[in-house]
Short mmCIF file of N, CA and C in Angstrom, two decimals:
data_model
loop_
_atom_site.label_atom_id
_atom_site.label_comp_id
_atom_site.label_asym_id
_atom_site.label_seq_id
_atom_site.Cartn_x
_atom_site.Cartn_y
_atom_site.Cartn_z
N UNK A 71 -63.89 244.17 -71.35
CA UNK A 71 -63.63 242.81 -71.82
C UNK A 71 -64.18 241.82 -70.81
N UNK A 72 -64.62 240.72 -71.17
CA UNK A 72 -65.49 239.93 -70.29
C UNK A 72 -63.77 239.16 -69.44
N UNK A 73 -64.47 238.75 -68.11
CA UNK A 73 -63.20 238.09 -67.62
C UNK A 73 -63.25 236.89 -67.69
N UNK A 74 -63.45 236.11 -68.54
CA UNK A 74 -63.34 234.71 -68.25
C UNK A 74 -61.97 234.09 -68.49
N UNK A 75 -61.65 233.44 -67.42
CA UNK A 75 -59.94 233.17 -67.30
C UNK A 75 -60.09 232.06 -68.15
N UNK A 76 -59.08 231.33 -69.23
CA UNK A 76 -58.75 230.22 -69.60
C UNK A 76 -58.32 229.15 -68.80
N UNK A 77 -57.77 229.46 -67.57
CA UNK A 77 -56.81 228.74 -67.07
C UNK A 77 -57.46 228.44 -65.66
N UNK A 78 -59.12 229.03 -65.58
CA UNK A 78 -59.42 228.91 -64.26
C UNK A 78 -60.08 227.36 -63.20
N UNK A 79 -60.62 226.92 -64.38
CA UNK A 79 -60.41 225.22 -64.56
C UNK A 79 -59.45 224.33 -64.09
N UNK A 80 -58.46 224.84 -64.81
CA UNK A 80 -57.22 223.98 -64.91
C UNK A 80 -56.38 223.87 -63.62
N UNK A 81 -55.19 222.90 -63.12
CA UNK A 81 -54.60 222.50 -62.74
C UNK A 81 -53.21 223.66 -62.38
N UNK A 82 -53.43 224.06 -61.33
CA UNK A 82 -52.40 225.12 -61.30
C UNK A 82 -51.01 224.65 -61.63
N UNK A 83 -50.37 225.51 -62.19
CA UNK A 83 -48.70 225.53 -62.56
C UNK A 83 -48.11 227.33 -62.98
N UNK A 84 -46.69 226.41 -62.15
CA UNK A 84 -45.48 227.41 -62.37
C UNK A 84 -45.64 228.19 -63.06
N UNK A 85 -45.26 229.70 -62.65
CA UNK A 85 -44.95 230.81 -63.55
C UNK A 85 -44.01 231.06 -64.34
N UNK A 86 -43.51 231.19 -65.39
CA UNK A 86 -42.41 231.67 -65.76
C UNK A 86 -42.25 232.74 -66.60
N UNK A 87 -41.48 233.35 -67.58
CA UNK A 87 -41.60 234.56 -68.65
C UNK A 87 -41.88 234.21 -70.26
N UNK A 88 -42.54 234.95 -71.00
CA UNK A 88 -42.13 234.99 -71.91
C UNK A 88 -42.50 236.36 -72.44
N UNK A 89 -41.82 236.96 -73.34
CA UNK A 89 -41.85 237.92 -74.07
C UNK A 89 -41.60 238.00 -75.79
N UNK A 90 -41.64 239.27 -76.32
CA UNK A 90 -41.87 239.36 -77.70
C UNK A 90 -41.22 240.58 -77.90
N UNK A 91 -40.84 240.18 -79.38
CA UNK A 91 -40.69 241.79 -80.05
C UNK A 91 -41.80 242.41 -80.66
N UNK A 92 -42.49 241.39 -81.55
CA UNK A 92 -43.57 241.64 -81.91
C UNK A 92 -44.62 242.12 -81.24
N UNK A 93 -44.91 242.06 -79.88
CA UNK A 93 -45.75 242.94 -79.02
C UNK A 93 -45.71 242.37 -77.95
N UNK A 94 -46.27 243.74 -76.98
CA UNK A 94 -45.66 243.46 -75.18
C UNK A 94 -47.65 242.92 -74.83
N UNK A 95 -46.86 242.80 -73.56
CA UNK A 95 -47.99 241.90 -73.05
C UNK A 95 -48.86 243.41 -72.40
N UNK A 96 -50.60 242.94 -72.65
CA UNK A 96 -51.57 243.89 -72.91
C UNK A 96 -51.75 244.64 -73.83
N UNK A 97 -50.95 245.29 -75.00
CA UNK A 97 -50.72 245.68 -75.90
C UNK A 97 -51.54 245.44 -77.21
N UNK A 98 -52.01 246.06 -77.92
CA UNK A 98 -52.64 245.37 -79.17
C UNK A 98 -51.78 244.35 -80.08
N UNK A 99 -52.00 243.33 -80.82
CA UNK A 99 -51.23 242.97 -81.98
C UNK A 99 -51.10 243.90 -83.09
N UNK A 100 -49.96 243.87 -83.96
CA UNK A 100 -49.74 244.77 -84.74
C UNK A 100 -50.43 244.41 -85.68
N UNK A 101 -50.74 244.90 -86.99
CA UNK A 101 -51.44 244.43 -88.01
C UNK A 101 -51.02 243.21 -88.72
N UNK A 102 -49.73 243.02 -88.85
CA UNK A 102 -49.12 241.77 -89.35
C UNK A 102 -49.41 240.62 -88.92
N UNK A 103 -49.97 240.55 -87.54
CA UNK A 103 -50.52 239.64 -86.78
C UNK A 103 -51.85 239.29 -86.82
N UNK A 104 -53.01 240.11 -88.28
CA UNK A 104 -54.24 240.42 -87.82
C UNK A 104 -54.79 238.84 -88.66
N UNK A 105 -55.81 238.65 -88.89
CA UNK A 105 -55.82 237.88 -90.13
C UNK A 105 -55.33 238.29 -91.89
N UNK A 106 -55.13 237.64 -92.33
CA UNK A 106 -55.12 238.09 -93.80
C UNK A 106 -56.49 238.50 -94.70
N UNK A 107 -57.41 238.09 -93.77
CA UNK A 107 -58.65 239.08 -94.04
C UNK A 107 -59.17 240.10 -94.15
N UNK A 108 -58.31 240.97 -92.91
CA UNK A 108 -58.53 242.05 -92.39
C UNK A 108 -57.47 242.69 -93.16
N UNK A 109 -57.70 244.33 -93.37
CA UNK A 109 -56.66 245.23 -94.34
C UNK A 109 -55.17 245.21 -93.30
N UNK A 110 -54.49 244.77 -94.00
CA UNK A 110 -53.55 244.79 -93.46
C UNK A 110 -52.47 243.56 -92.95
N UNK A 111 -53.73 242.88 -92.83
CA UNK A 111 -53.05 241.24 -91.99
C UNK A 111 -52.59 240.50 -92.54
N UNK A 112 -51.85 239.82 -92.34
CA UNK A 112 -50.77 238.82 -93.00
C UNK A 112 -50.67 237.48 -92.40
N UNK A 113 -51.39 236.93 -90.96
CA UNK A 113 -50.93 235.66 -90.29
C UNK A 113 -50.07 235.42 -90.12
N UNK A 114 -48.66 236.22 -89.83
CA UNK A 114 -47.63 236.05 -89.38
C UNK A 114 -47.52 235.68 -87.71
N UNK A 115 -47.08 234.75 -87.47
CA UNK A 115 -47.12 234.43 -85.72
C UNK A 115 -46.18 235.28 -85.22
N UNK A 116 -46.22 235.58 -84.07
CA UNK A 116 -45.49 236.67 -83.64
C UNK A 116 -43.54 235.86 -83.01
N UNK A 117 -43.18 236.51 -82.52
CA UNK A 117 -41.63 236.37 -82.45
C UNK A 117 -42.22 236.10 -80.77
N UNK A 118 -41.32 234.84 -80.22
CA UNK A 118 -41.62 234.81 -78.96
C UNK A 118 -40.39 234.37 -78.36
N UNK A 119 -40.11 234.64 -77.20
CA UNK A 119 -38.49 234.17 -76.00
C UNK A 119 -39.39 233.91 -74.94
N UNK A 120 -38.79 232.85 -74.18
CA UNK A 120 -39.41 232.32 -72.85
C UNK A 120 -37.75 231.69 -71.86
N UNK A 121 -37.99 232.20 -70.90
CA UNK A 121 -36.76 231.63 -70.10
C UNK A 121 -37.69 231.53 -68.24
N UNK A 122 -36.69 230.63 -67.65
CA UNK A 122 -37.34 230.49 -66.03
C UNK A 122 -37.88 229.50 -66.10
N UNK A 123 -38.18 228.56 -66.94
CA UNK A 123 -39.50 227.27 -66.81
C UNK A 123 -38.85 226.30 -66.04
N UNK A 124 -39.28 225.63 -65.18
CA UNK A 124 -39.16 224.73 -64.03
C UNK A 124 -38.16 223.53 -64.46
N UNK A 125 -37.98 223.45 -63.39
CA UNK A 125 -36.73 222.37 -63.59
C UNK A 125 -37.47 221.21 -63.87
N UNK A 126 -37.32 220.39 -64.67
CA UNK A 126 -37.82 219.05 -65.48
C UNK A 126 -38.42 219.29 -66.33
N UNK A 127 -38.56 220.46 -66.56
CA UNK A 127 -39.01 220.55 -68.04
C UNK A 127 -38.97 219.57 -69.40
N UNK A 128 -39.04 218.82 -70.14
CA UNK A 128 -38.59 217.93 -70.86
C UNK A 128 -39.20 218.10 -72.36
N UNK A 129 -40.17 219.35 -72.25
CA UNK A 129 -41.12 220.13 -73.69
C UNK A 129 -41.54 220.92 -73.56
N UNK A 130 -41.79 221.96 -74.76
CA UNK A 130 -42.77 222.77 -74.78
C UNK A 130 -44.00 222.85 -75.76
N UNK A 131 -44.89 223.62 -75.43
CA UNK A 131 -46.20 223.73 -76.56
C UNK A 131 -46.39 225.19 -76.61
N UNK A 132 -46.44 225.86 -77.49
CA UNK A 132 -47.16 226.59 -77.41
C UNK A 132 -48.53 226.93 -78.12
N UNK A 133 -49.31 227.90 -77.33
CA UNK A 133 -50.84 228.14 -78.45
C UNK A 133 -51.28 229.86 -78.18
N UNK A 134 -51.97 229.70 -78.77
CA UNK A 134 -52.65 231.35 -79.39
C UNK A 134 -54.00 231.01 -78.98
N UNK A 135 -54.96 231.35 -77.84
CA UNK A 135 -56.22 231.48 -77.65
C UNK A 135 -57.10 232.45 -77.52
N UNK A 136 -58.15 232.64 -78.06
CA UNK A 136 -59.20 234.14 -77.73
C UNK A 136 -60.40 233.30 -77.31
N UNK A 137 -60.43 233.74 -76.12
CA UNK A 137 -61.70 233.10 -75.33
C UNK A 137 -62.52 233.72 -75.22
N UNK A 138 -62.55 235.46 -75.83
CA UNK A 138 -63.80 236.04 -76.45
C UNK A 138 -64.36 236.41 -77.10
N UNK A 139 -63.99 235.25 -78.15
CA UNK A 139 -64.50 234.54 -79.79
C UNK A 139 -66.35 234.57 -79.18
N UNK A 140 -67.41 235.04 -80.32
CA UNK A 140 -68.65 234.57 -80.05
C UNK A 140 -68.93 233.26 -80.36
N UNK A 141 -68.06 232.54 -80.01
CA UNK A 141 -68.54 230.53 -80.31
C UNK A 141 -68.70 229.62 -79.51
N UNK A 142 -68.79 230.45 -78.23
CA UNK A 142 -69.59 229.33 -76.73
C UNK A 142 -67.77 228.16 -76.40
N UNK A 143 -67.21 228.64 -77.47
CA UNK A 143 -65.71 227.62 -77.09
C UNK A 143 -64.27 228.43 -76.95
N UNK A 144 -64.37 229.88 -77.34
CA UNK A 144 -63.37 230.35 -77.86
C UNK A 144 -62.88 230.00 -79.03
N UNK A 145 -61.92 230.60 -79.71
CA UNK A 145 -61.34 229.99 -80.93
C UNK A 145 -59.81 229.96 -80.84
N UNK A 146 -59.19 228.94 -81.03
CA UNK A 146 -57.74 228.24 -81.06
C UNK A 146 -56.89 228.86 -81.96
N UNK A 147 -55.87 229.92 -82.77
CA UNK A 147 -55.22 230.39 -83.57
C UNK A 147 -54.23 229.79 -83.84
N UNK A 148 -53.44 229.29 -82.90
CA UNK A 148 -52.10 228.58 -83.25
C UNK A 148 -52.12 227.59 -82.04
N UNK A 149 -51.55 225.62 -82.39
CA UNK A 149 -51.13 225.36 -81.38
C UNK A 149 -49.82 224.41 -81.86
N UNK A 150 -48.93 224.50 -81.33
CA UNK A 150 -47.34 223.97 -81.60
C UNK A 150 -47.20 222.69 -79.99
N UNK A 151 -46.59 222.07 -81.02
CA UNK A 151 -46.78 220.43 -79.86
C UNK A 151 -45.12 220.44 -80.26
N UNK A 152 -44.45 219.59 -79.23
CA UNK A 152 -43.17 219.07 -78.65
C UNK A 152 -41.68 219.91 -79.24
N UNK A 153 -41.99 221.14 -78.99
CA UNK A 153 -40.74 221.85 -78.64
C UNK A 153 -40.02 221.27 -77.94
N UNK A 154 -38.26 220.83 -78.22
CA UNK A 154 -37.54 220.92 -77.50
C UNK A 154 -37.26 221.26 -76.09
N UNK A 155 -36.74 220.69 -75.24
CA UNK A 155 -36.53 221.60 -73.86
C UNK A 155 -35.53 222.54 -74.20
N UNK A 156 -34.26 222.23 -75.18
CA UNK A 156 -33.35 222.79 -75.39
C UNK A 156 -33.57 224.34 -76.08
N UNK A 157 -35.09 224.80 -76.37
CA UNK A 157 -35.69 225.32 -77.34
C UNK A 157 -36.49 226.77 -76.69
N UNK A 158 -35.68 227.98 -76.88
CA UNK A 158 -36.59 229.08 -75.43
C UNK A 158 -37.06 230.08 -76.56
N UNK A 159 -37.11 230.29 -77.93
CA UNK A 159 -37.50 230.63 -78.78
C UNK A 159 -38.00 230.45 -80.00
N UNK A 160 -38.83 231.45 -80.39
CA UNK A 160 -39.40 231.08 -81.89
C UNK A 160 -39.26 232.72 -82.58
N UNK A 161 -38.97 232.62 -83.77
CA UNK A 161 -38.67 233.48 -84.40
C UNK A 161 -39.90 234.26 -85.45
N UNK A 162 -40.44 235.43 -85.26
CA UNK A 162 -41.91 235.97 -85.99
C UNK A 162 -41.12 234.90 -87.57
N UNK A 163 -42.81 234.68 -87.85
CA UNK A 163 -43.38 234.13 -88.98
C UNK A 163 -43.20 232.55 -88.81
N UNK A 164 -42.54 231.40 -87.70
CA UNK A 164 -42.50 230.33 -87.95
C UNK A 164 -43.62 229.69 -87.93
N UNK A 165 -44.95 230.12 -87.80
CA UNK A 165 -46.22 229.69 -87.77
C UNK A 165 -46.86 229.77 -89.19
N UNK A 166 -45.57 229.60 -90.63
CA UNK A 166 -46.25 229.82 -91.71
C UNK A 166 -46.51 228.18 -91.89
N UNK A 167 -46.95 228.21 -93.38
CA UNK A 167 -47.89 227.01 -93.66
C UNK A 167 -47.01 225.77 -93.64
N UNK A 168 -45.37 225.53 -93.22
CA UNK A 168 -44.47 224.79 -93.56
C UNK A 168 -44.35 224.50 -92.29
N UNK A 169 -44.16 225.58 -91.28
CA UNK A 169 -43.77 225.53 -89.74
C UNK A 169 -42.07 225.72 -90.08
N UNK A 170 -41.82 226.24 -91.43
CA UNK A 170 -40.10 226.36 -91.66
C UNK A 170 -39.45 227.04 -90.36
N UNK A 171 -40.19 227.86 -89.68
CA UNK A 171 -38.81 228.63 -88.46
C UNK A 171 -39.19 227.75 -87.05
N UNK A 172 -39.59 226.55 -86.76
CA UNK A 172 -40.31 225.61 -85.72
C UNK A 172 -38.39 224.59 -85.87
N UNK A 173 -38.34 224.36 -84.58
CA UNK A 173 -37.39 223.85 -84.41
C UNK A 173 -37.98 222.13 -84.68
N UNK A 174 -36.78 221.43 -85.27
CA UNK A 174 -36.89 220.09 -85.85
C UNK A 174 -37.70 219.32 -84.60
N UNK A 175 -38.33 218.06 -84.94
CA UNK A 175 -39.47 217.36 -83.59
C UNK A 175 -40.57 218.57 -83.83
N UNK A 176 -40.73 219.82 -84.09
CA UNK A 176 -42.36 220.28 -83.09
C UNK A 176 -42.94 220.38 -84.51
N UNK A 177 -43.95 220.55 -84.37
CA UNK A 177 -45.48 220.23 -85.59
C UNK A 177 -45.95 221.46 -84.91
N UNK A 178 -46.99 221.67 -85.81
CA UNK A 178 -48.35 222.44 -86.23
C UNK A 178 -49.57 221.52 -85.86
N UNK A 179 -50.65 221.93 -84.81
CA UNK A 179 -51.73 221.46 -84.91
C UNK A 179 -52.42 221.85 -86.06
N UNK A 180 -53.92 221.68 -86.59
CA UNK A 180 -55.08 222.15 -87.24
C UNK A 180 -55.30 223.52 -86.20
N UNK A 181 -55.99 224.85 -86.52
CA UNK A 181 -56.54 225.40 -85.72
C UNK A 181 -58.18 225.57 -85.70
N UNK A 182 -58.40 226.09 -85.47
CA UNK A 182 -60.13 226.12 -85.38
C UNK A 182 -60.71 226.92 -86.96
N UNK A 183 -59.95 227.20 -87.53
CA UNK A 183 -59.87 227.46 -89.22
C UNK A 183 -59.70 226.15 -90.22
N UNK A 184 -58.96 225.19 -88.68
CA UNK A 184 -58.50 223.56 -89.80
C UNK A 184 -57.66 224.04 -90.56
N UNK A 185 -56.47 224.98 -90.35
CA UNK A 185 -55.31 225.07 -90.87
C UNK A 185 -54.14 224.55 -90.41
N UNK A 186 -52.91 223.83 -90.25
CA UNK A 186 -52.04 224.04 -89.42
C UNK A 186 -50.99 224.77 -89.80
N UNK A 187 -51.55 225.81 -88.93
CA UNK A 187 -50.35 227.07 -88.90
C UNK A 187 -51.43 228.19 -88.08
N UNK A 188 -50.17 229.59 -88.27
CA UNK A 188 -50.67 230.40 -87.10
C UNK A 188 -52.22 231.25 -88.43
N UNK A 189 -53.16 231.64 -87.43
CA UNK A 189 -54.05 232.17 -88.44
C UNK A 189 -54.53 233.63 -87.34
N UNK A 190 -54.25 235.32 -88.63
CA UNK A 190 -54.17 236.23 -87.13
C UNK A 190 -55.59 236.59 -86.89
N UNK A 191 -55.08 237.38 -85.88
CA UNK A 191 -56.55 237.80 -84.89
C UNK A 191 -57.46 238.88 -85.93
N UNK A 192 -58.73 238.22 -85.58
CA UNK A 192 -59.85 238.81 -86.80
C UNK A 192 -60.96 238.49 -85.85
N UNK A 193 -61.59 239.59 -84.69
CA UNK A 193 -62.52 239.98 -83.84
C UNK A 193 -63.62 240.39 -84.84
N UNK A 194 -65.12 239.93 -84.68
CA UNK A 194 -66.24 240.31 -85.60
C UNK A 194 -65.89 241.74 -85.66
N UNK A 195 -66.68 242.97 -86.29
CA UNK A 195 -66.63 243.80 -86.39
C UNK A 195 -68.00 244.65 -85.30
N UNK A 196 -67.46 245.43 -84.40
CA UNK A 196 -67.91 245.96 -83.73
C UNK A 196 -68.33 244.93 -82.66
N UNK A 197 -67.74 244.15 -82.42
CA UNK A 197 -67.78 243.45 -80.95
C UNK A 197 -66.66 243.17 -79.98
N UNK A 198 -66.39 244.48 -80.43
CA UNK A 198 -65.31 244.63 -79.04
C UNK A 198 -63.80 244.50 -78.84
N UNK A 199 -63.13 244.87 -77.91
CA UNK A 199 -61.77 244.13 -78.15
C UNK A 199 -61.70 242.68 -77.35
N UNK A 200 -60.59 242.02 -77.91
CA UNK A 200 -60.81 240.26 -77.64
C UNK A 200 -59.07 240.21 -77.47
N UNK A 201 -59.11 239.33 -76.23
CA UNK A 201 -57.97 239.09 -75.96
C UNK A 201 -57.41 237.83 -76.63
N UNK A 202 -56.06 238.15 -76.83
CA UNK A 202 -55.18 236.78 -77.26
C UNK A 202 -53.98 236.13 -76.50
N UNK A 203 -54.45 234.73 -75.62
CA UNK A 203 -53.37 234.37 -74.37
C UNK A 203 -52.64 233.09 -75.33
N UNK A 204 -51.45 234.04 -75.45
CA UNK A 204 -50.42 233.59 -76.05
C UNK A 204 -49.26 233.03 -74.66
N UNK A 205 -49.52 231.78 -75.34
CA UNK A 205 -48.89 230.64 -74.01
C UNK A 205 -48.03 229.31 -74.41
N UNK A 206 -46.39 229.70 -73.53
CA UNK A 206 -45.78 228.68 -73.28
C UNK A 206 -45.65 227.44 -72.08
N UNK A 207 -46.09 226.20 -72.69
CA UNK A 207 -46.31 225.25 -71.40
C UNK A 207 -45.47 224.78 -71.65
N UNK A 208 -44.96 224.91 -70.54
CA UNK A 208 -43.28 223.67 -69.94
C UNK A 208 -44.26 222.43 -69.62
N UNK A 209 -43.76 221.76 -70.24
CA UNK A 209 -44.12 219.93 -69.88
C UNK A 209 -43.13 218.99 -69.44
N UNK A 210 -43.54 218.30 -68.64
CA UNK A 210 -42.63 217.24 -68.06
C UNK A 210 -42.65 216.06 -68.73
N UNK A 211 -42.96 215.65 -69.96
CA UNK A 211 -42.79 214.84 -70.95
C UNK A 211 -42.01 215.39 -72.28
N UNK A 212 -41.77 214.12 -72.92
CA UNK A 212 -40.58 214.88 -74.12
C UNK A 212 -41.23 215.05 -75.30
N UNK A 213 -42.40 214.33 -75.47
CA UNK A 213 -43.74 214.49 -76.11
C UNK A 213 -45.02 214.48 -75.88
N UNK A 214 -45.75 215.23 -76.34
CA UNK A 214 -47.52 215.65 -75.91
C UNK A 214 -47.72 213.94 -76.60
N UNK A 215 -47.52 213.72 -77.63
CA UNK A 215 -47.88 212.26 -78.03
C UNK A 215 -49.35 212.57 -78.47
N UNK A 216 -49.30 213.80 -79.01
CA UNK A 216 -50.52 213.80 -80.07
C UNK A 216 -50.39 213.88 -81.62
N UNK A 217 -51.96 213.24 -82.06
CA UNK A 217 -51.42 213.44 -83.56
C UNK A 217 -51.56 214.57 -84.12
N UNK A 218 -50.87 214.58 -85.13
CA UNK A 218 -50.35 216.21 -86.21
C UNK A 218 -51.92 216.74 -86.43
N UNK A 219 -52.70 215.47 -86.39
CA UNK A 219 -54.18 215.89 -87.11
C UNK A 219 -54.91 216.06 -86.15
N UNK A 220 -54.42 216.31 -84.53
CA UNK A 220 -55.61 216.73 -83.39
C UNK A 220 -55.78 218.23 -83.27
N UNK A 221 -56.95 218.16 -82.19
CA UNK A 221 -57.59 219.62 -82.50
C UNK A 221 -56.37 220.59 -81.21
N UNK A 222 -56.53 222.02 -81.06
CA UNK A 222 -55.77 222.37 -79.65
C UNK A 222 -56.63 221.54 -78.53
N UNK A 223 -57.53 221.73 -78.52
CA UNK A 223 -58.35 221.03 -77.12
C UNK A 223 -57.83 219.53 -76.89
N UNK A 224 -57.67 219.21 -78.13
CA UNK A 224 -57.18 217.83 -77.50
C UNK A 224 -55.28 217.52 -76.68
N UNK A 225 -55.11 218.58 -77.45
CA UNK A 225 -54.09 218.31 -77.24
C UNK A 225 -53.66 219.29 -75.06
N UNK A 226 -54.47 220.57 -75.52
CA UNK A 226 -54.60 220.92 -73.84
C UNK A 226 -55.01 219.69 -72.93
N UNK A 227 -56.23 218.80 -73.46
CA UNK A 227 -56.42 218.01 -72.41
C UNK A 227 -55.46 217.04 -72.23
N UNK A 228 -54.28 216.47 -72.97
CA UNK A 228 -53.52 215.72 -73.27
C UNK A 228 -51.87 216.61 -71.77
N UNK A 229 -52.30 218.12 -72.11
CA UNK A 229 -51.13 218.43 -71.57
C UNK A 229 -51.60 218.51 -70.56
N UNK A 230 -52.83 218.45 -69.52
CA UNK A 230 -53.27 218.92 -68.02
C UNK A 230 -52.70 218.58 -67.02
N UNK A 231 -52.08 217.23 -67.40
CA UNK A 231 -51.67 216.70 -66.31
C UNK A 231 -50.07 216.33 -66.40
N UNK A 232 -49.62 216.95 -67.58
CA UNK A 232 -47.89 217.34 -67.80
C UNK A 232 -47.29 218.73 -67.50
N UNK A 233 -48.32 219.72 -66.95
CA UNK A 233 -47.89 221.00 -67.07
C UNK A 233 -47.22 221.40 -65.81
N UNK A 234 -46.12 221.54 -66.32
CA UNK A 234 -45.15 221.90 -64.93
C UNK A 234 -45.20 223.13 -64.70
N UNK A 235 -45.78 224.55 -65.67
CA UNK A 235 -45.39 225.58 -65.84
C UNK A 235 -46.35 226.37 -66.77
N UNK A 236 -46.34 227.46 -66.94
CA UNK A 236 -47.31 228.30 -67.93
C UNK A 236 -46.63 229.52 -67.82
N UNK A 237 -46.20 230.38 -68.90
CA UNK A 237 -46.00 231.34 -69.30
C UNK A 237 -46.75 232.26 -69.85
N UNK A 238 -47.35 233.16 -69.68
CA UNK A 238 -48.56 234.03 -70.65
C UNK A 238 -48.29 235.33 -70.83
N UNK A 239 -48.20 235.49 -72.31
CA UNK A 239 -48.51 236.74 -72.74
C UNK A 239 -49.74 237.18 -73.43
N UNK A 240 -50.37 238.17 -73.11
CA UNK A 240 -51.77 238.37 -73.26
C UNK A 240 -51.60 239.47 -74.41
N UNK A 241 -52.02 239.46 -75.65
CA UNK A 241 -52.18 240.75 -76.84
C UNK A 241 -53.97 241.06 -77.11
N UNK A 242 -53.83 241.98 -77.64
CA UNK A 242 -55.35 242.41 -77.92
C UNK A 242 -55.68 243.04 -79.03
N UNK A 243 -56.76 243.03 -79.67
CA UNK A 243 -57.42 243.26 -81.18
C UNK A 243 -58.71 243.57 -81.13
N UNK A 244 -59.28 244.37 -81.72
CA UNK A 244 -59.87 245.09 -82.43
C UNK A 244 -60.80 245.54 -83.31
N UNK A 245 -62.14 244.89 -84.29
CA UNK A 245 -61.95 245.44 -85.37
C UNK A 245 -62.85 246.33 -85.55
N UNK A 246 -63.24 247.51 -85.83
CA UNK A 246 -64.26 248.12 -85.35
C UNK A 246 -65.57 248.11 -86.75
N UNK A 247 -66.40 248.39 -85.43
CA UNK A 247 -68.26 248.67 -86.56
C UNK A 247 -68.08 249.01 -88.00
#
C-alpha cells in the first residue's frame, strides 16, 4: 500500500480512541460496508465509539477517507459536521440517506459521489488494497460553521485550525482483477 499519510500536512493534534463493532482497526471492511455496487455492499456506515478526546472539546466531525483512490485527491466517503460534545457514538447505518441515527445539530456533507450520506468502499478492480482513515476530530468550537452543501475538503480546511484531537481508525478493501 502506498504510504501517503493524510494527516502529514496538517497541524498536529491529540490522540485519542475510537473503535467499532463493525471492524477493528487494520482489518478489512465487511461487505456491508462495500459500495452498493459491489456484490454484496450495502453503504451502511459502520458503528463507531470514541472516548479520551481533550479537554475543551466543544464538537465533533467525523469522515471516511481513501487516499489511495486513483484521483490525484483521494476520495471523501462520509463527512459528518457538528456532533455534539455530549456525543461519543454513532450507531452502524446512521450514514443512511436521512442521517436518521446522527444525533440532533450534526448534518451530512455531499461526498465525492455528491451524496450526503455514507457511500461504501469500492477500490477499482485489481488495483490493490486501499485504505479507509476513518476519523474522529474533537474540535474546540461548537460548530464547523459549514454549509450542509460543502465539500469534505472544505470543511477539513475549516477544521485545521479547531482540531484539538484526532482519533483514527484505519479499515481496508479490496476488489480484485
Amino acid at each position: 500500500m502506498p504510504a501517503n499519510d493524510p494527516f502529514a500536512r496538517l497541524p498536529e493534534a491529540a490522540s485519542f480512541t475510537v473503535t467499532s463493532t463493525t471492524v477493528r482497526n487494520g482489518a478489512a471492511w465487511p461487505p456491508e460496508q462495500h459500495s452498493s455496487g459491489l456484490p454484496g455492499g450495502k453503504d451502511i456506515s459502520p458503528q463507531l465509539s470514541w472516548s479520551g478526546a481533550p479537554n475543551g472539546t466543544k464538537s465533533y466531525a467525523v469522515t471516511v477517507y481513501d487516499p489511495d483512490a486513483p484521483t490525484g485527491s483521494g476520495f471523501w466517503h462520509w463527512a459528518v459536521a457538528d456532533i455534539p460534545a455530549t456525543v461519543t457514538e454513532l450507531p452502524e447505518g446512521a450514514g443512511d440517506d436521512t442521517g436518521s441515527g446522527l444525533p440532533e445539530g450534526a448534518y451530512q456533507l455531499p461526498n465525492d459521489a455528491r451524496a450526503a450520506r455514507y457511500i461504501g468502499a469500492a477500490p477499482p478492480a485489481g488495483h490493490g488494497p486501499h485504505r479507509y482513515f476513518v476519523v474522529v476530530h474533537a474540535l474546540d468550537i461548537p460548530s464547523a460553521g459549514v454549509p450542509a452543501d460543502a465539500t469534505p475538503a472544505v470543511l477539513g480546511f475549516t477544521m485545521s485550525g479547531h482540531t484539538l484531537g484526532r482519533a483514527v481508525l484505519i479499515a481496508t478493501a479490496e476488489t480484485p482483477a
